[in-house]
GROMACS .gro file of C-alpha atoms in nm:
model
  194
    1MET     CA    1  -0.004  -0.002   0.009
    2GLU     CA    2   0.292   0.232   0.069
    3ALA     CA    3   0.418   0.170  -0.286
    4LEU     CA    4   0.079   0.275  -0.426
    5LEU     CA    5   0.095   0.606  -0.231
    6LYS     CA    6   0.454   0.672  -0.359
    7PHE     CA    7   0.343   0.608  -0.724
    8SER     CA    8   0.044   0.843  -0.662
    9ASP     CA    9   0.282   1.107  -0.519
   10ILE     CA   10   0.507   1.073  -0.842
   11ILE     CA   11   0.198   1.120  -1.065
   12ASP     CA   12   0.083   1.427  -0.844
   13ALA     CA   13   0.420   1.590  -0.873
   14ILE     CA   14   0.415   1.551  -1.252
   15VAL     CA   15   0.067   1.689  -1.286
   16THR     CA   16   0.129   1.961  -1.040
   17ARG     CA   17   0.442   2.079  -1.204
   18VAL     CA   18   0.264   2.102  -1.551
   19GLY     CA   19  -0.031   2.275  -1.394
   20LYS     CA   20   0.181   2.526  -1.213
   21TRP     CA   21   0.387   2.612  -1.536
   22ALA     CA   22   0.067   2.618  -1.745
   23SER     CA   23  -0.097   2.860  -1.505
   24LEU     CA   24   0.158   3.115  -1.611
   25LEU     CA   25  -0.034   3.141  -1.940
   26ALA     CA   26  -0.270   3.362  -1.748
   27ILE     CA   27  -0.010   3.640  -1.775
   28PRO     CA   28   0.020   3.653  -2.153
   29LEU     CA   29  -0.353   3.600  -2.181
   30MET     CA   30  -0.429   3.905  -1.962
   31ILE     CA   31  -0.176   4.116  -2.158
   32VAL     CA   32  -0.323   4.016  -2.488
   33ILE     CA   33  -0.676   4.079  -2.376
   34LEU     CA   34  -0.570   4.420  -2.228
   35TYR     CA   35  -0.386   4.523  -2.550
   36ASP     CA   36  -0.674   4.404  -2.766
   37VAL     CA   37  -0.923   4.603  -2.571
   38ILE     CA   38  -0.703   4.926  -2.578
   39GLN     CA   39  -0.663   4.873  -2.946
   40ARG     CA   40  -1.031   4.849  -3.012
   41LYS     CA   41  -1.107   5.141  -2.800
   42PHE     CA   42  -0.841   5.373  -2.934
   43GLY     CA   43  -0.734   5.210  -3.247
   44GLY     CA   44  -1.079   5.170  -3.408
   45GLN     CA   45  -1.074   4.801  -3.477
   46GLY     CA   46  -0.965   4.474  -3.322
   47SER     CA   47  -0.739   4.212  -3.467
   48ILE     CA   48  -0.846   3.854  -3.561
   49LYS     CA   49  -0.502   3.732  -3.463
   50LEU     CA   50  -0.530   3.869  -3.117
   51GLN     CA   51  -0.862   3.730  -3.066
   52GLU     CA   52  -0.753   3.387  -3.180
   53LEU     CA   53  -0.453   3.411  -2.960
   54GLU     CA   54  -0.686   3.478  -2.666
   55TRP     CA   55  -0.877   3.163  -2.739
   56HIS     CA   56  -0.562   2.969  -2.787
   57LEU     CA   57  -0.412   3.085  -2.458
   58HIS     CA   58  -0.731   3.033  -2.278
   59THR     CA   59  -0.771   2.678  -2.406
   60GLY     CA   60  -0.407   2.593  -2.313
   61LEU     CA   61  -0.448   2.729  -1.966
   62PHE     CA   62  -0.763   2.542  -1.913
   63MET     CA   63  -0.663   2.205  -2.067
   64LEU     CA   64  -0.331   2.196  -1.907
   65CYS     CA   65  -0.451   2.294  -1.557
   66PHE     CA   66  -0.756   2.063  -1.551
   67GLY     CA   67  -0.562   1.767  -1.396
   68PHE     CA   68  -0.395   2.001  -1.145
   69ALA     CA   69  -0.733   2.129  -1.034
   70TYR     CA   70  -0.866   1.767  -0.986
   71ILE     CA   71  -0.565   1.665  -0.783
   72ARG     CA   72  -0.605   1.979  -0.556
   73ASP     CA   73  -0.973   1.907  -0.517
   74SER     CA   74  -1.044   2.251  -0.663
   75HIS     CA   75  -1.298   2.141  -0.925
   76VAL     CA   76  -1.675   2.174  -0.921
   77ARG     CA   77  -1.860   1.919  -0.719
   78ILE     CA   78  -2.191   1.904  -0.516
   79GLU     CA   79  -2.033   1.956  -0.173
   80LEU     CA   80  -2.379   1.981  -0.014
   81ILE     CA   81  -2.404   1.609  -0.048
   82ARG     CA   82  -2.036   1.515  -0.040
   83ASP     CA   83  -1.965   1.696   0.284
   84ASN     CA   84  -2.234   1.503   0.463
   85LEU     CA   85  -2.090   1.158   0.369
   86ARG     CA   86  -1.826   0.986   0.583
   87PRO     CA   87  -1.465   0.997   0.449
   88ARG     CA   88  -1.473   0.617   0.364
   89THR     CA   89  -1.799   0.659   0.167
   90ARG     CA   90  -1.653   0.971  -0.011
   91ALA     CA   91  -1.349   0.745  -0.107
   92ILE     CA   92  -1.571   0.475  -0.248
   93VAL     CA   93  -1.786   0.714  -0.440
   94GLU     CA   94  -1.466   0.877  -0.574
   95MET     CA   95  -1.323   0.540  -0.685
   96ILE     CA   96  -1.645   0.442  -0.861
   97GLY     CA   97  -1.659   0.793  -1.032
   98GLY     CA   98  -1.292   0.735  -1.147
   99ILE     CA   99  -1.344   0.399  -1.295
  100VAL     CA  100  -1.681   0.455  -1.443
  101CYS     CA  101  -1.655   0.824  -1.562
  102VAL     CA  102  -1.319   0.988  -1.540
  103LEU     CA  103  -1.081   0.728  -1.683
  104PRO     CA  104  -1.304   0.586  -1.962
  105PHE     CA  105  -1.387   0.942  -2.080
  106CYS     CA  106  -1.017   1.035  -2.081
  107ALA     CA  107  -0.937   0.719  -2.264
  108LEU     CA  108  -1.195   0.807  -2.543
  109VAL     CA  109  -1.057   1.162  -2.575
  110LEU     CA  110  -0.706   1.032  -2.588
  111TYR     CA  111  -0.794   0.775  -2.849
  112PHE     CA  112  -0.965   1.023  -3.082
  113GLY     CA  113  -0.762   1.319  -2.983
  114PHE     CA  114  -0.427   1.206  -3.122
  115ASP     CA  115  -0.591   1.137  -3.465
  116PHE     CA  116  -0.750   1.477  -3.444
  117VAL     CA  117  -0.414   1.643  -3.391
  118ALA     CA  118  -0.243   1.434  -3.653
  119ARG     CA  119  -0.492   1.519  -3.919
  120SER     CA  120  -0.453   1.891  -3.836
  121PHE     CA  121  -0.069   1.855  -3.855
  122GLU     CA  122  -0.078   1.673  -4.185
  123SER     CA  123  -0.318   1.900  -4.345
  124HIS     CA  124  -0.138   2.211  -4.218
  125GLU     CA  125  -0.457   2.342  -4.090
  126VAL     CA  126  -0.485   2.705  -4.031
  127SER     CA  127  -0.762   2.947  -3.918
  128ALA     CA  128  -1.064   2.986  -4.126
  129SER     CA  129  -1.008   3.361  -4.133
  130THR     CA  130  -0.751   3.481  -4.387
  131THR     CA  131  -0.587   3.693  -4.118
  132GLY     CA  132  -0.598   3.422  -3.838
  133LEU     CA  133  -0.326   3.225  -3.682
  134THR     CA  134  -0.153   2.928  -3.856
  135HIS     CA  135  -0.051   2.588  -3.708
  136ARG     CA  136  -0.383   2.501  -3.561
  137TRP     CA  137  -0.228   2.161  -3.455
  138ILE     CA  138  -0.050   2.338  -3.176
  139ILE     CA  139  -0.367   2.432  -2.984
  140LYS     CA  140  -0.541   2.112  -3.083
  141SER     CA  141  -0.253   1.916  -2.916
  142THR     CA  142  -0.350   2.056  -2.575
  143ILE     CA  143  -0.667   1.846  -2.588
  144PRO     CA  144  -0.492   1.496  -2.570
  145ILE     CA  145  -0.223   1.643  -2.345
  146GLY     CA  146  -0.475   1.790  -2.104
  147PHE     CA  147  -0.688   1.472  -2.089
  148GLY     CA  148  -0.376   1.263  -2.049
  149LEU     CA  149  -0.285   1.480  -1.740
  150LEU     CA  150  -0.646   1.439  -1.613
  151ALA     CA  151  -0.626   1.063  -1.665
  152MET     CA  152  -0.301   1.065  -1.454
  153ALA     CA  153  -0.474   1.274  -1.186
  154GLY     CA  154  -0.769   1.034  -1.197
  155LEU     CA  155  -0.535   0.735  -1.144
  156SER     CA  156  -0.359   0.915  -0.867
  157ILE     CA  157  -0.684   0.987  -0.681
  158PHE     CA  158  -0.805   0.630  -0.737
  159LEU     CA  159  -0.486   0.494  -0.581
  160LYS     CA  160  -0.519   0.724  -0.278
  161CYS     CA  161  -0.885   0.639  -0.219
  162PHE     CA  162  -0.812   0.262  -0.270
  163VAL     CA  163  -0.541   0.295   0.001
  164TYR     CA  164  -0.780   0.483   0.225
  165VAL     CA  165  -1.055   0.224   0.188
  166PHE     CA  166  -0.850  -0.096   0.188
  167GLY     CA  167  -0.522   0.009   0.346
  168PRO     CA  168  -0.408   0.024   0.706
  169THR     CA  169  -0.530   0.299   0.925
  170ASN     CA  170  -0.179   0.439   0.974
  171LEU     CA  171  -0.193   0.549   0.604
  172HIS     CA  172  -0.540   0.710   0.633
  173LYS     CA  173  -0.395   1.062   0.702
  174ARG     CA  174  -0.160   1.047   0.407
  175ALA     CA  175  -0.413   0.898   0.163
  176GLY     CA  176  -0.712   1.089   0.297
  177TYR     CA  177  -0.655   1.443   0.163
  178TYR     CA  178  -0.877   1.378  -0.137
  179VAL     CA  179  -1.163   1.233   0.048
  180GLY     CA  180  -1.224   1.546   0.216
  181THR     CA  181  -1.028   1.519   0.545
  182HIS     CA  182  -0.871   1.857   0.469
  183HIS     CA  183  -1.223   2.011   0.446
  184LEU     CA  184  -1.289   1.876   0.793
  185GLU     CA  185  -0.968   2.018   0.921
  186ASP     CA  186  -1.057   2.355   0.760
  187LEU     CA  187  -1.396   2.348   0.929
  188GLY     CA  188  -1.250   2.275   1.255
  189LYS     CA  189  -1.000   2.564   1.222
  190ALA     CA  190  -1.293   2.792   1.133
  191LYS     CA  191  -1.483   2.696   1.434
  192ILE     CA  192  -1.182   2.745   1.668
  193GLU     CA  193  -1.119   3.090   1.524
  194ASP     CA  194  -1.495   3.188   1.570
   0.00000   0.00000   0.00000
């Protein structure tokens, strides 16, 4: 069980590193948006290339940080229901969700995504606009890469939940972050501060 947690930690480190670096795309995205808005306001017209660059940066930011958000338990979920479940039940629900939803969906996107990117690369796909960006395959490649990172995150979370449910109790604290034990600790701190 300790080996499963170590493997999960390695996956977490990879996904986290990519997510943190990819989050830096927010800086050029804000600069491009600001420049585009100023150019439209004072220059009279916008640029198709700038608009497409905004979409590309936003897509890259979202796709490459998706797995990172999943690992950090920062994604959207129904916490009204989840927070009322015991940690063991949360772990079981998370494992089932990972096996039934996350990993199969990621596998499908990866299977079709590589062909999607390859066709774009082989055809030298460019923007539909005559003044748009070229090399459309670059932004399309973030789709399989992002879902590959999400699959890695899903595997990591599955392993942690598996150890939490079936492993020894001395590993619960280390494996229990994702099943909400950190939420309980945050609630405890908030009550102490109040």
